[in-house]
JSON list of C-alpha atoms in Angstrom, two decimals:
[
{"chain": "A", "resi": 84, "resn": "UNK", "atom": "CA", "xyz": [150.01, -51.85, 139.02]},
{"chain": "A", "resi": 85, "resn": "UNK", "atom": "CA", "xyz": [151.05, -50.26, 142.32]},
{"chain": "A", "resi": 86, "resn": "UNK", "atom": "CA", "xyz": [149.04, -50.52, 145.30]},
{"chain": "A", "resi": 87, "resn": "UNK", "atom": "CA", "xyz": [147.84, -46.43, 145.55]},
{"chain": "A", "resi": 88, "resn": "UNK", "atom": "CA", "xyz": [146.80, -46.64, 141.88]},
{"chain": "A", "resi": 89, "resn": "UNK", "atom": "CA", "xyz": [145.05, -49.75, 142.53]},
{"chain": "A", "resi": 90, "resn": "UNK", "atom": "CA", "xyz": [142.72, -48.06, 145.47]},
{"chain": "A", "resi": 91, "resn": "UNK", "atom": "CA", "xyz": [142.60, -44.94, 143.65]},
{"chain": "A", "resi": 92, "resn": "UNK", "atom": "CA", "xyz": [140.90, -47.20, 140.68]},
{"chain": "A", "resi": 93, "resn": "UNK", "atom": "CA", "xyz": [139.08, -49.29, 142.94]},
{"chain": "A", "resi": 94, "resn": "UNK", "atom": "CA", "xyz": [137.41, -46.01, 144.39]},
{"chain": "A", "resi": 95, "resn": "UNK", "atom": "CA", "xyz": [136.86, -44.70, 141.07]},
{"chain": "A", "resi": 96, "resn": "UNK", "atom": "CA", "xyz": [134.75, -47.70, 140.24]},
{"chain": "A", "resi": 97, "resn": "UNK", "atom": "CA", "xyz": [132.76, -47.00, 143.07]},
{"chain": "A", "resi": 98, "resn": "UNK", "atom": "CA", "xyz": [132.26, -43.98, 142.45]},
{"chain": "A", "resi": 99, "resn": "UNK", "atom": "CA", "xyz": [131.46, -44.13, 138.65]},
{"chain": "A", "resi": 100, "resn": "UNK", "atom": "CA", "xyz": [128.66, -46.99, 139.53]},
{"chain": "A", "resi": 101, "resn": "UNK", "atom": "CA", "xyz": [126.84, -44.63, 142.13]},
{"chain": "A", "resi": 102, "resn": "UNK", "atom": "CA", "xyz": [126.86, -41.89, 140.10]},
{"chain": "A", "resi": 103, "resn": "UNK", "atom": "CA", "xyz": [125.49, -43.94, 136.92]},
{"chain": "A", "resi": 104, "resn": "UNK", "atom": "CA", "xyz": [123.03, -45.13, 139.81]},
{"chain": "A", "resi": 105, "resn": "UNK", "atom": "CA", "xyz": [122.06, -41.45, 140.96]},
{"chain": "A", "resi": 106, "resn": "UNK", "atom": "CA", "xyz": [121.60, -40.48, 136.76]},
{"chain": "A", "resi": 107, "resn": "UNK", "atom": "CA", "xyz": [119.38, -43.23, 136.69]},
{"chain": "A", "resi": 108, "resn": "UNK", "atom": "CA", "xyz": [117.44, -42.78, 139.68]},
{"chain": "A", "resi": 109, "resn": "UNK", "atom": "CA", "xyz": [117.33, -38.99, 138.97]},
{"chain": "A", "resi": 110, "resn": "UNK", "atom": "CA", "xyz": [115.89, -40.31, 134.94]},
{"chain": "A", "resi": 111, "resn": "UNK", "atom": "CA", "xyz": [113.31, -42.79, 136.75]},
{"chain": "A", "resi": 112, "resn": "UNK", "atom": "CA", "xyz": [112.18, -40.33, 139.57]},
{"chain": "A", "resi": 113, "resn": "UNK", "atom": "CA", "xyz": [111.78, -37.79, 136.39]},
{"chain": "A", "resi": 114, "resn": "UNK", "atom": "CA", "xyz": [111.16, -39.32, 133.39]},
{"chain": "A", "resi": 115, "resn": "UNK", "atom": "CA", "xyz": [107.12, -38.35, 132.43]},
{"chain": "A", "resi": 116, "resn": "UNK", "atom": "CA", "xyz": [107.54, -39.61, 129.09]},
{"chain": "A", "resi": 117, "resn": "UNK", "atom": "CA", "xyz": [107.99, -43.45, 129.80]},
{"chain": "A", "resi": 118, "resn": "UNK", "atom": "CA", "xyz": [111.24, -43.95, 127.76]},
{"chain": "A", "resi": 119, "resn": "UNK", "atom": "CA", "xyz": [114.41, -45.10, 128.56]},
{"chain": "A", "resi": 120, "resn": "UNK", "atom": "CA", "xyz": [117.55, -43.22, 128.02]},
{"chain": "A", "resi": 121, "resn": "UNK", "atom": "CA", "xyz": [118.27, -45.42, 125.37]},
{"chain": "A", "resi": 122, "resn": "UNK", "atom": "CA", "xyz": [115.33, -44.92, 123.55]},
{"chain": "A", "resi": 123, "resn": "UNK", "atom": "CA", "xyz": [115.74, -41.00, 123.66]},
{"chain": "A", "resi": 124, "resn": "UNK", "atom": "CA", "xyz": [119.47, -41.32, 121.98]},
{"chain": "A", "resi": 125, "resn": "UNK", "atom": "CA", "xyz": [118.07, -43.60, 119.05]},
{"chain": "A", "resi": 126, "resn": "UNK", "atom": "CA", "xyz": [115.35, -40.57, 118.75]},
{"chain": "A", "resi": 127, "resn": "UNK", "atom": "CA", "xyz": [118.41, -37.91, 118.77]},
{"chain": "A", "resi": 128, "resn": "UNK", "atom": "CA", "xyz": [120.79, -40.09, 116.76]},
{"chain": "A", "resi": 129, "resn": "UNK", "atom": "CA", "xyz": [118.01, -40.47, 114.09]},
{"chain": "A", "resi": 130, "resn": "UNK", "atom": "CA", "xyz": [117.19, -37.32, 114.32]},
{"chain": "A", "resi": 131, "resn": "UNK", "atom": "CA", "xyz": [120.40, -35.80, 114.01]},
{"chain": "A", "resi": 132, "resn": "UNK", "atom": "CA", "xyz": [121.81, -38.04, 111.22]},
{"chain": "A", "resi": 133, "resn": "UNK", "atom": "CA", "xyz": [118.66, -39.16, 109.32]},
{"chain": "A", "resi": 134, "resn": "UNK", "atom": "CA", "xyz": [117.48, -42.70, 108.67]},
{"chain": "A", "resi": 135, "resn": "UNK", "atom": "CA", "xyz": [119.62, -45.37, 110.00]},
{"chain": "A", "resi": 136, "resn": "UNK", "atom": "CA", "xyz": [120.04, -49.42, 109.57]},
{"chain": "A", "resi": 137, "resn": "UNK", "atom": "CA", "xyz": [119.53, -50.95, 112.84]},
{"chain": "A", "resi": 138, "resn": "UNK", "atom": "CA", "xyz": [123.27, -52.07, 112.69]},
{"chain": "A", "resi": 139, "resn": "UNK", "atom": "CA", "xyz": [124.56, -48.26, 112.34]},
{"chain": "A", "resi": 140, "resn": "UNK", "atom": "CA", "xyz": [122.19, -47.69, 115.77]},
{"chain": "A", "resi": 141, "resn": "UNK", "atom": "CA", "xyz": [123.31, -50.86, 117.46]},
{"chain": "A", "resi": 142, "resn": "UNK", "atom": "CA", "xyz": [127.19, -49.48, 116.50]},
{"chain": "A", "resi": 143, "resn": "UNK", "atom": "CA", "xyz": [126.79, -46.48, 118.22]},
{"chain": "A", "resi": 144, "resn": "UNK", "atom": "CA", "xyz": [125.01, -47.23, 121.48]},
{"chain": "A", "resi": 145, "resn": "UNK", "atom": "CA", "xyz": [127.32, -50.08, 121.87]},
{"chain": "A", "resi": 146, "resn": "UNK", "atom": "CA", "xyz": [124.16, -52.76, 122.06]},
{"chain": "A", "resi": 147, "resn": "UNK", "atom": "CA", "xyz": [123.49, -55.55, 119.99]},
{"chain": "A", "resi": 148, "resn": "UNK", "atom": "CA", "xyz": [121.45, -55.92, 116.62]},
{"chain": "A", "resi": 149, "resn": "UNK", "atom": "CA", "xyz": [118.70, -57.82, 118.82]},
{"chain": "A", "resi": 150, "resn": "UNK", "atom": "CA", "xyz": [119.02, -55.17, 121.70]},
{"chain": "A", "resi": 151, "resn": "UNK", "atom": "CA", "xyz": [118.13, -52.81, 118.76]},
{"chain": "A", "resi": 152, "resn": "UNK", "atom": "CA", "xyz": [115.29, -54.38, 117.86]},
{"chain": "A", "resi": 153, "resn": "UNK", "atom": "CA", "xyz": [113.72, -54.09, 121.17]},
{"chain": "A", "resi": 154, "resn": "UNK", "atom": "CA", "xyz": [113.76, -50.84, 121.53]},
{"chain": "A", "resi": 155, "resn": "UNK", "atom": "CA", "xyz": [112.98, -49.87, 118.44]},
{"chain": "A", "resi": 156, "resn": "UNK", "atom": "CA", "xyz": [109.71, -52.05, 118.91]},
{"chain": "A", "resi": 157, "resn": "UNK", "atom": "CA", "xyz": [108.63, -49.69, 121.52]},
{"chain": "A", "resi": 158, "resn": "UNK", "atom": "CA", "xyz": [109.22, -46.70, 119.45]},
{"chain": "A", "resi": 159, "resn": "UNK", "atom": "CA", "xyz": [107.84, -48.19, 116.23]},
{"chain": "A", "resi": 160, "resn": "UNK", "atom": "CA", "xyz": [104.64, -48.82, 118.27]},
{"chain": "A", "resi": 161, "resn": "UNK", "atom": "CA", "xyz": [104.10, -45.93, 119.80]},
{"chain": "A", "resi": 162, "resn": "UNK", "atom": "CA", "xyz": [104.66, -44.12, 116.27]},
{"chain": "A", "resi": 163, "resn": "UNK", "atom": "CA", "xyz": [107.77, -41.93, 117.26]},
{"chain": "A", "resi": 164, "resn": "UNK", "atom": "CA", "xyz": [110.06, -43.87, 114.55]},
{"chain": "A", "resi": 165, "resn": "UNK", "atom": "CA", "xyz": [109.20, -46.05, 111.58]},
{"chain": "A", "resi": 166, "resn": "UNK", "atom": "CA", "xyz": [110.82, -48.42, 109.10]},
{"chain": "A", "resi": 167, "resn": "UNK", "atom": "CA", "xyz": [111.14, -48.01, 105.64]},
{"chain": "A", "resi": 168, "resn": "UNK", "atom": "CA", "xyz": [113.04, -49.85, 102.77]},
{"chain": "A", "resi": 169, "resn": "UNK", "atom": "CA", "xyz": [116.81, -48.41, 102.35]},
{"chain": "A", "resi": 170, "resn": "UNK", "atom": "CA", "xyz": [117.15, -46.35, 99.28]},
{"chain": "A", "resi": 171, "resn": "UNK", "atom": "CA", "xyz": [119.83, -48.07, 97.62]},
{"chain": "A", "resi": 172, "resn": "UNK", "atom": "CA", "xyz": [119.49, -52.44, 99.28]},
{"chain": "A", "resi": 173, "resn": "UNK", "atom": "CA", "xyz": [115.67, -52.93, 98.63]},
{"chain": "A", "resi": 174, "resn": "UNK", "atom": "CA", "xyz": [116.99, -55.88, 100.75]},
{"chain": "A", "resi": 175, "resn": "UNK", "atom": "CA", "xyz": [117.78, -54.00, 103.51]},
{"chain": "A", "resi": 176, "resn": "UNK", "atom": "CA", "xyz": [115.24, -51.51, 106.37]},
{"chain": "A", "resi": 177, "resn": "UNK", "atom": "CA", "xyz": [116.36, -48.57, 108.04]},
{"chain": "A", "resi": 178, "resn": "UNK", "atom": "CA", "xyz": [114.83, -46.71, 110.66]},
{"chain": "A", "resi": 179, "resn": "UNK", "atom": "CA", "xyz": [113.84, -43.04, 110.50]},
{"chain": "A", "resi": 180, "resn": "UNK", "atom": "CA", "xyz": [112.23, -40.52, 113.42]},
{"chain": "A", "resi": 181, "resn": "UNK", "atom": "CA", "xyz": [108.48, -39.32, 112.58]},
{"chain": "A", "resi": 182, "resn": "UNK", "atom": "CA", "xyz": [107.15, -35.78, 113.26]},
{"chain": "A", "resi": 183, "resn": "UNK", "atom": "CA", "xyz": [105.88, -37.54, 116.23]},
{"chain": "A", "resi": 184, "resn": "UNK", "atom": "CA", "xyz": [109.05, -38.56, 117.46]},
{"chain": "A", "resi": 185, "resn": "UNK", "atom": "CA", "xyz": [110.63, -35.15, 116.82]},
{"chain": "A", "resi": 186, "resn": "UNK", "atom": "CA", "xyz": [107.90, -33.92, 119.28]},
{"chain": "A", "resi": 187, "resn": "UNK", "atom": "CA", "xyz": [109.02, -36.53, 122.49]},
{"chain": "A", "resi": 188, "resn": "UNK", "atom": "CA", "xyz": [112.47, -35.93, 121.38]},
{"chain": "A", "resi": 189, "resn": "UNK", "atom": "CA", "xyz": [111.99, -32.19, 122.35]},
{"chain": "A", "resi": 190, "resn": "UNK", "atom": "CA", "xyz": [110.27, -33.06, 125.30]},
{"chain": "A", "resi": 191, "resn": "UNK", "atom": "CA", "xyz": [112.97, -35.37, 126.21]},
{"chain": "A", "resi": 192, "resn": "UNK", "atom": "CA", "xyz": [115.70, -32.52, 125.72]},
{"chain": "A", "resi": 193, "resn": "UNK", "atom": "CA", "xyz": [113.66, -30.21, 128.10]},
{"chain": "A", "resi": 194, "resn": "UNK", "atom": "CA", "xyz": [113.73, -33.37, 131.18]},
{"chain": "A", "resi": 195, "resn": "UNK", "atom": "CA", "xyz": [117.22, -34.49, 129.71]},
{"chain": "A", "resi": 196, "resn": "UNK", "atom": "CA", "xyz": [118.35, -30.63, 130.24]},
{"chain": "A", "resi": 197, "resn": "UNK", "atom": "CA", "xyz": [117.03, -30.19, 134.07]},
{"chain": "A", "resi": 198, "resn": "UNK", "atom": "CA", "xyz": [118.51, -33.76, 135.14]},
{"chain": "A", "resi": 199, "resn": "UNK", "atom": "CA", "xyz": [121.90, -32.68, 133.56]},
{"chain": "A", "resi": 200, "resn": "UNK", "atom": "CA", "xyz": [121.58, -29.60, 135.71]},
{"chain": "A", "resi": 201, "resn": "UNK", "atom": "CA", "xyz": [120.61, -31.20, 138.51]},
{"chain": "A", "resi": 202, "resn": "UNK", "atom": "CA", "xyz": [123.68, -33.74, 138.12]},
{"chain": "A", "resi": 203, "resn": "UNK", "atom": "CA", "xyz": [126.24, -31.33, 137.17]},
{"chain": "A", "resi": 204, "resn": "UNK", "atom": "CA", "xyz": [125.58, -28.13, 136.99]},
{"chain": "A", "resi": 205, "resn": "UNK", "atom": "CA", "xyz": [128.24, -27.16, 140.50]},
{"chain": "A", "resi": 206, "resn": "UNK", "atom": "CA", "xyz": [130.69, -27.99, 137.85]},
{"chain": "A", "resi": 207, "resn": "UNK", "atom": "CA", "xyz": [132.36, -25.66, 135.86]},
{"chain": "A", "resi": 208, "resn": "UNK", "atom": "CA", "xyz": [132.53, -25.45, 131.65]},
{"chain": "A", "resi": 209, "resn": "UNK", "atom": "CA", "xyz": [136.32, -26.78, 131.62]},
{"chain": "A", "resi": 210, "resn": "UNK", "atom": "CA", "xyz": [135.84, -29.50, 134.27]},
{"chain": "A", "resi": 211, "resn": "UNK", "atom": "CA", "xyz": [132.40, -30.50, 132.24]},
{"chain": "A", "resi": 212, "resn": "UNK", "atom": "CA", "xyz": [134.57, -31.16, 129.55]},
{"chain": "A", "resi": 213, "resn": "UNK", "atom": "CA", "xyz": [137.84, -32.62, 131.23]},
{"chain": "A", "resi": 214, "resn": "UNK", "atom": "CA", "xyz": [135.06, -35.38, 132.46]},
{"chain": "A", "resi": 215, "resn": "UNK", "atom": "CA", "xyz": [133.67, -35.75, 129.07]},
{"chain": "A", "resi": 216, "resn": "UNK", "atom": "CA", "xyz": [137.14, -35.93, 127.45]},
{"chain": "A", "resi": 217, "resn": "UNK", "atom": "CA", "xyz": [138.27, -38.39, 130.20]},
{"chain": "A", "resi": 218, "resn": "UNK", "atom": "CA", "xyz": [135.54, -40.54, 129.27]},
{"chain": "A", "resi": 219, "resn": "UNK", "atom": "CA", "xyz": [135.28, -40.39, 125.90]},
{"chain": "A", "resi": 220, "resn": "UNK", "atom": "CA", "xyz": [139.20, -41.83, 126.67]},
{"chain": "A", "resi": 221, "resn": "UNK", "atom": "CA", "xyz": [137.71, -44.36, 128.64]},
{"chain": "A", "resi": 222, "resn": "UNK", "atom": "CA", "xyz": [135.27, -45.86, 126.01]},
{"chain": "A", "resi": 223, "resn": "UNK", "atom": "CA", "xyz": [137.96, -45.68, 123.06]},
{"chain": "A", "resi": 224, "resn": "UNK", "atom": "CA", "xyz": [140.57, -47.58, 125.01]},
{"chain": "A", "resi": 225, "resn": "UNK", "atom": "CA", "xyz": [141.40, -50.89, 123.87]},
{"chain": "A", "resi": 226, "resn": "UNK", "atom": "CA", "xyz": [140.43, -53.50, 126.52]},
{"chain": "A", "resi": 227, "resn": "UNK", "atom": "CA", "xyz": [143.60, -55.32, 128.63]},
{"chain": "A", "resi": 228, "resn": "UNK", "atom": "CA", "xyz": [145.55, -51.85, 127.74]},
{"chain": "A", "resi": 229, "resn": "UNK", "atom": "CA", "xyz": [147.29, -50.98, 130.81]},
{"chain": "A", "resi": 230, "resn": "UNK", "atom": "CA", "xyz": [149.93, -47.66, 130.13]}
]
C-alpha cells in the first residue's frame, strides 16, 4: 500500500472511532429509556421479522450466542421480549417482542430519530446513502482483502 493511501486510512480510522464515540456519547447523554443500542435493534429486528432463535439475532448483530443471551436477559426481565418454544424444534426457543416491547421500541425510534438528526442531518439524501453504501461495503468485505 502506498504511503498517501496509508495516511488517508490511518485518518479514516480516526475519524470513524470519534465519530462512533460522539454516536455513543450523543445515545448516553440521551438515552431516557436505559437500553443500549443493541438492545433497541434486537427490539426492531424482532419486531420487524417476527420471532427469532437467539442464533438468527446473534447472526445479525455480529455478537456471539452468549453475547445474545445477555441482552436478551435484560429485555426478558423487564418484559419487552419473551421466549417461547419454536414452532417446528420443540427442542429449540426463540425469542419474540411483547406489546410491551413494541411500546419502548417506538419510544426508542422517536430518541433514535433526533440523535440521527443531530449526527447527520447537515448531510444531504445522496451523501446519507453514499456513507451507508460505503459501509455496508465495509462490513461485507472479506478480512486480509486488500484491492
Amino acid at each position: 500500500m502506498d504511503q498517501e493511501k496509508e495516511r488517508a486510512i490511518t485518518s479514516l480510522f480516526e475519524v470513524v472511532s470519534s465519530i462512533e464515540r460522539k454516536w455513543a456519547n450523543e445515545w448516553n447523554n440521551h438515552n431516557v429509556l436505559g437500553f443500549s443500542k443493541s438492545h433497541i435493534l434486537i427490539l426492531d429486528y424482532l419486531s420487524q421479522e417476527g420471532p427469532k432463535r437467539p442464533s438468527a439475532i446473534a447472526d445479525r448483530l455480529k455478537v456471539t450466542t452468549g453475547g445474545v443471551t445477555v441482552l436478551t436477559s435484560k429485555l426478558i426481565n423487564a418484559g419487552f421480549i419473551e421466549k417461547t418454544q419454536h414452532a417446528t424444534d420443540r427442542r429449540a426457543s426463540q425469542l419474540k417482542i411483547t406489546a410491551d416491547g413494541e411500546d419502548i421500541l417506538e419510544d426508542s425510534r422517536q430518541q433514535v430519530s433526533a440523535l440521527i438528526q443531530n449526527m447527520f442531518g447537515m448531510l444531504s439524501a445522496e451523501e446519507v446513502q453514499t456513507l451507508r453504501d460505503i459501509f455496508a461495503k465495509l462490513l461485507n468485505a472479506e478480512p486480509n482483502r486488500h484491492e
